[in-house]
Short mmCIF file of C-alpha atoms in Angstrom, two decimals:
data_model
loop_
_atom_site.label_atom_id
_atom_site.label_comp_id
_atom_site.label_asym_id
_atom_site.label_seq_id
_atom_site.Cartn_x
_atom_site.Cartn_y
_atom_site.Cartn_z
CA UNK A 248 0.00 0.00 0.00
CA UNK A 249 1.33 3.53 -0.95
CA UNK A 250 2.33 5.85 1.93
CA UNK A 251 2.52 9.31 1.07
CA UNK A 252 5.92 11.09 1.14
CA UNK A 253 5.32 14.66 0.23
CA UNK A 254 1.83 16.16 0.67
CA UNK A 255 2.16 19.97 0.17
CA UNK A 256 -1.05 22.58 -0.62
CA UNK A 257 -1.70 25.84 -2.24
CA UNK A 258 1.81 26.64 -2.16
CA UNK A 259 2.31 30.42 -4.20
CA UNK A 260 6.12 32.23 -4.26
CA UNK A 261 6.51 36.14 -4.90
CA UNK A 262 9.31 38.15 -5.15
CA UNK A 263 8.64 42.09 -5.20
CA UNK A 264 5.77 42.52 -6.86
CA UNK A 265 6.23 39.45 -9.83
CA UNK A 266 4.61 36.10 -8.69
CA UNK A 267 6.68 33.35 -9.58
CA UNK A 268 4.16 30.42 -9.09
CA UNK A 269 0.53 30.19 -7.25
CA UNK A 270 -1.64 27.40 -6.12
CA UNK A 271 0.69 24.56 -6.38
CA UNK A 272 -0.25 21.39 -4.82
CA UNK A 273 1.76 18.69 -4.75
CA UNK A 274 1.87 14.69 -3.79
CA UNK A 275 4.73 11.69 -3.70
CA UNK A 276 4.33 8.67 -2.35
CA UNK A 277 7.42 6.45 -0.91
CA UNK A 278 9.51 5.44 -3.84
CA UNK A 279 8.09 7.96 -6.43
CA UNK A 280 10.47 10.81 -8.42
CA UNK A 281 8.90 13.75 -9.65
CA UNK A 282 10.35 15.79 -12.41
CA UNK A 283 10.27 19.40 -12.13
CA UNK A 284 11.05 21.86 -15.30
CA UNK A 285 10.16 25.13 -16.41
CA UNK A 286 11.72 27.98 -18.07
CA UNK A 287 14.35 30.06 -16.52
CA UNK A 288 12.78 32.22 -13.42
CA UNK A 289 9.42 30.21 -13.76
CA UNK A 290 10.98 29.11 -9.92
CA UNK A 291 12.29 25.61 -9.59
CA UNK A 292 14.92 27.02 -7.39
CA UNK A 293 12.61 28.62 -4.81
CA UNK A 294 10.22 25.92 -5.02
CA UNK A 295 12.83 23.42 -3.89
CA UNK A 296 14.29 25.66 -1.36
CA UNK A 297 10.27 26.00 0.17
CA UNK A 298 10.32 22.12 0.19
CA UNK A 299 13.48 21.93 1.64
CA UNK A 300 12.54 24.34 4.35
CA UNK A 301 14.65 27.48 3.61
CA UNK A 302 11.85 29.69 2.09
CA UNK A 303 8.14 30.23 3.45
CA UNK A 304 5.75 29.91 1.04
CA UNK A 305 3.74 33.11 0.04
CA UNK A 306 0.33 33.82 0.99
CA UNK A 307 -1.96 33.66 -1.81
CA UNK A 308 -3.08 36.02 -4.25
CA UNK A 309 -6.33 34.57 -3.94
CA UNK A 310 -7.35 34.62 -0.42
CA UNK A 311 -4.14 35.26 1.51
CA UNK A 312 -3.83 31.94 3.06
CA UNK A 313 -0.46 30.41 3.49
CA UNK A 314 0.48 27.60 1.70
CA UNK A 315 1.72 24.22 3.73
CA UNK A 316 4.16 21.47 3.38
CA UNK A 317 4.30 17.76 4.99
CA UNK A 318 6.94 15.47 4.98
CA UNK A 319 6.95 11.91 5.81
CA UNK A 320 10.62 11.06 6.52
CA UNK A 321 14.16 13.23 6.28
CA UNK A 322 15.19 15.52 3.97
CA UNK A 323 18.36 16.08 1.94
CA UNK A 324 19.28 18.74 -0.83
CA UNK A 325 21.71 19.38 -3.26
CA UNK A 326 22.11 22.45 -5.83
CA UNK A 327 24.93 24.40 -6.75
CA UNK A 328 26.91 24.64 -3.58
CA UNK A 329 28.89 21.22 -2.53
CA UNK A 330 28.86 22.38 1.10
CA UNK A 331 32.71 21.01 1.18
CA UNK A 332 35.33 22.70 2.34
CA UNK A 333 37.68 23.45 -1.02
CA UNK A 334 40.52 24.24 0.42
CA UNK A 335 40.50 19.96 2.04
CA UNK A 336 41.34 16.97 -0.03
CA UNK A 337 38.49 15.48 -0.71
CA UNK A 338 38.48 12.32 1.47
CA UNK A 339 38.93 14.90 4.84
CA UNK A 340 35.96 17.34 3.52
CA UNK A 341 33.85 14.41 2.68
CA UNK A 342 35.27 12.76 6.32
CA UNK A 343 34.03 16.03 7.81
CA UNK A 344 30.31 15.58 6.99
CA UNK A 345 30.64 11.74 7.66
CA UNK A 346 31.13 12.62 11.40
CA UNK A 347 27.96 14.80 11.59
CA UNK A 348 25.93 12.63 9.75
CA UNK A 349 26.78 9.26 10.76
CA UNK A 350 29.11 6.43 9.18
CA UNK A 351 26.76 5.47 6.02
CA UNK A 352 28.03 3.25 2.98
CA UNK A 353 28.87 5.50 0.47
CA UNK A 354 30.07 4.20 -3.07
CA UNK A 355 32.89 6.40 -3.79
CA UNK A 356 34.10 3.97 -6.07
CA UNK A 357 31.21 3.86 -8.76
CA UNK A 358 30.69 7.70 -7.89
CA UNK A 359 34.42 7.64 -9.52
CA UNK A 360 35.65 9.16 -6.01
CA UNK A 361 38.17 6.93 -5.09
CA UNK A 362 41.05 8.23 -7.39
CA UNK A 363 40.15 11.94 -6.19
CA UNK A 364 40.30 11.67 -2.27
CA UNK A 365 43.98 13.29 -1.58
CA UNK A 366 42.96 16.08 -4.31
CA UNK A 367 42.16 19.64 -3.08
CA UNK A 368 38.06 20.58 -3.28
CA UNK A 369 39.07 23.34 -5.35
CA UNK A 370 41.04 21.66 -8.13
CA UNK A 371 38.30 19.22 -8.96
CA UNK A 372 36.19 19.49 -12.21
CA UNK A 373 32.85 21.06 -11.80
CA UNK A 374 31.48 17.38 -12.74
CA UNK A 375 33.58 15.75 -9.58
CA UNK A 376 32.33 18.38 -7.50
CA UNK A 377 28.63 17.01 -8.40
CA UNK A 378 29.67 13.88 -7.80
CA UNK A 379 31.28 14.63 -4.15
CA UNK A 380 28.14 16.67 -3.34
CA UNK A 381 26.15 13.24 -4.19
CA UNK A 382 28.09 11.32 -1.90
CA UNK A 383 27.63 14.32 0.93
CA UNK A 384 24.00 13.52 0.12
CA UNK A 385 24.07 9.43 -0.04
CA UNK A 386 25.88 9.80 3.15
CA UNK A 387 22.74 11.84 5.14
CA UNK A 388 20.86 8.99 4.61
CA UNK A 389 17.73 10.67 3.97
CA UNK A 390 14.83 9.46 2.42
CA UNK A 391 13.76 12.58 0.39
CA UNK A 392 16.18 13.67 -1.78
CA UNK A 393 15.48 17.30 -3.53
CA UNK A 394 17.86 17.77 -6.88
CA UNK A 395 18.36 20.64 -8.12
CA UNK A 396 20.10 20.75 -11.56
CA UNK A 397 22.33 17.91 -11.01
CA UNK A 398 23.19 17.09 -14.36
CA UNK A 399 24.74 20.80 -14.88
CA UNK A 400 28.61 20.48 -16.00
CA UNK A 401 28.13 16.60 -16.03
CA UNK A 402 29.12 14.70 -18.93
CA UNK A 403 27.03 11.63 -20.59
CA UNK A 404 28.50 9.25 -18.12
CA UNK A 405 28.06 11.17 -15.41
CA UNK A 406 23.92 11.37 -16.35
CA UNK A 407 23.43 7.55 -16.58
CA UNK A 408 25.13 7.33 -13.18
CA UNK A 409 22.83 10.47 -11.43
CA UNK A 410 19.98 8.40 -13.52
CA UNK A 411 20.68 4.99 -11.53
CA UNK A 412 21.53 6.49 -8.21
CA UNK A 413 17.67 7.80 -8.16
CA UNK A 414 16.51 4.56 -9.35
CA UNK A 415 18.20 3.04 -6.87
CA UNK A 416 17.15 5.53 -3.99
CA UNK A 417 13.13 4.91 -5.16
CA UNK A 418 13.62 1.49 -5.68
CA UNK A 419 14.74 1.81 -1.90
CA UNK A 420 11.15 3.23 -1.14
CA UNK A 421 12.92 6.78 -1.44
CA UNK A 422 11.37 9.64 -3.38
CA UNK A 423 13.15 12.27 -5.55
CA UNK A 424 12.16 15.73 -6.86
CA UNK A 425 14.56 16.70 -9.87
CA UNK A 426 14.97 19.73 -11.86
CA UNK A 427 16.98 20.03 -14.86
CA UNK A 428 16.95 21.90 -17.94
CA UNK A 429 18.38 18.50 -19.69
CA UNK A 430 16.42 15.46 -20.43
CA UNK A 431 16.40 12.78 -17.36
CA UNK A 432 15.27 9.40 -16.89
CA UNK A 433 13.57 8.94 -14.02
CA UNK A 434 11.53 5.94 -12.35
CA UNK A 435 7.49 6.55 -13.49
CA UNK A 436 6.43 9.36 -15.18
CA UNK A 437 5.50 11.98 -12.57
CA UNK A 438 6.07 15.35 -14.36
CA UNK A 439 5.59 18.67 -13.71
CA UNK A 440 5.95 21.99 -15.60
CA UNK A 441 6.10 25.18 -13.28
CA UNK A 442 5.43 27.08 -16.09
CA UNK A 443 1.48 25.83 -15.64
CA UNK A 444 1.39 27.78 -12.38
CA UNK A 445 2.85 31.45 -13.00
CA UNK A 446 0.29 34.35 -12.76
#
């Protein structure tokens, strides 16, 4: 039997006087992925940070009332910012974060990790930085992961393996909410275009 995830209502975003997106309701169930698009400032980025937390929904245009968000489970994010320190080899910045969030299996070897650990934060490829913020993320353990642009500076290889590590998470009974500008296979076919939902 399903068991709902994500169960979020009338959520609406401003900023000034331009409304980004307005009555927005949203549902995942436990091992669902959700992919989110729309054009650039349509608001994937604040919608993600409201889901995350970081951002309080708007009132509405409509009839003021404030939009809300439920969560069934923990919560982990990842967007531009690895959240490692740069100037650490790898294995130390990434040892950092394993202290905090518990000793978790984390495949640095297919993340392609392995090679990289004695390397300076700041000398790795923007792609290897993606990949070291995944395995910040594996390594929370959460069951809601929230993507934002993940596939930016990654090659093709680096797709199919950002492709498998959310099949893998769902499979797991995890959900996912993606946003990319580039195409993304993801498990079902929950889609959803912010565009639909600007004033």
């Amino acid at each position: 039997m399903p068991t709902t995830a994500l169960s979020a209502r009338n959520l609406c975003c401003r900023r000034g006087v331009r409304w980004l997106f307005h009555g927005l309701d949203l549902s995942l169930d436990k091992g669902q992925a959700l992919y989110l698009t729309g054009p650039n400032g349509a608001g994937k980025t604040s919608l993600m940070r409201m889901l995350a937390g970081l951002l309080h929904p708007s009132p509405s245009p409509l009839d003021a009332a404030t939009g809300m968000i439920g969560w069934r489970g923990s919560i982990a994010m990842l967007d531009e910012r690895p959240a490692l320190d740069m100037a650490q080899p790898l294995g130390k910045a990434l040892n950092f974060w394993r202290q905090i969030d518990g000793a978790r299996d984390v495949p640095l070897g297919a993340l392609g990790l392995e090679p990289l650990l004695d390397v300076p934060v700041r000398y790795l490829s923007t792609g290897q930085k993606k990949r070291a913020a995944l395995a910040r993320l594996i390594g929370q353990g959460a069951e809601n992961w929230l993507l934002d642009e993940p596939l930016n500076g990654v090659d093709v290889a680096g797709v199919a393996l950002i492709e498998d590590l959310v099949a893998r998470h769902c499979a797991d009974g995890g959900t996912a909410i993606v946003t990319s500008h580039q195409p993304i296979r993801l498990p079902g076919d929950t889609f959803l275009n912010l565009a639909d939902h600007m004033l």
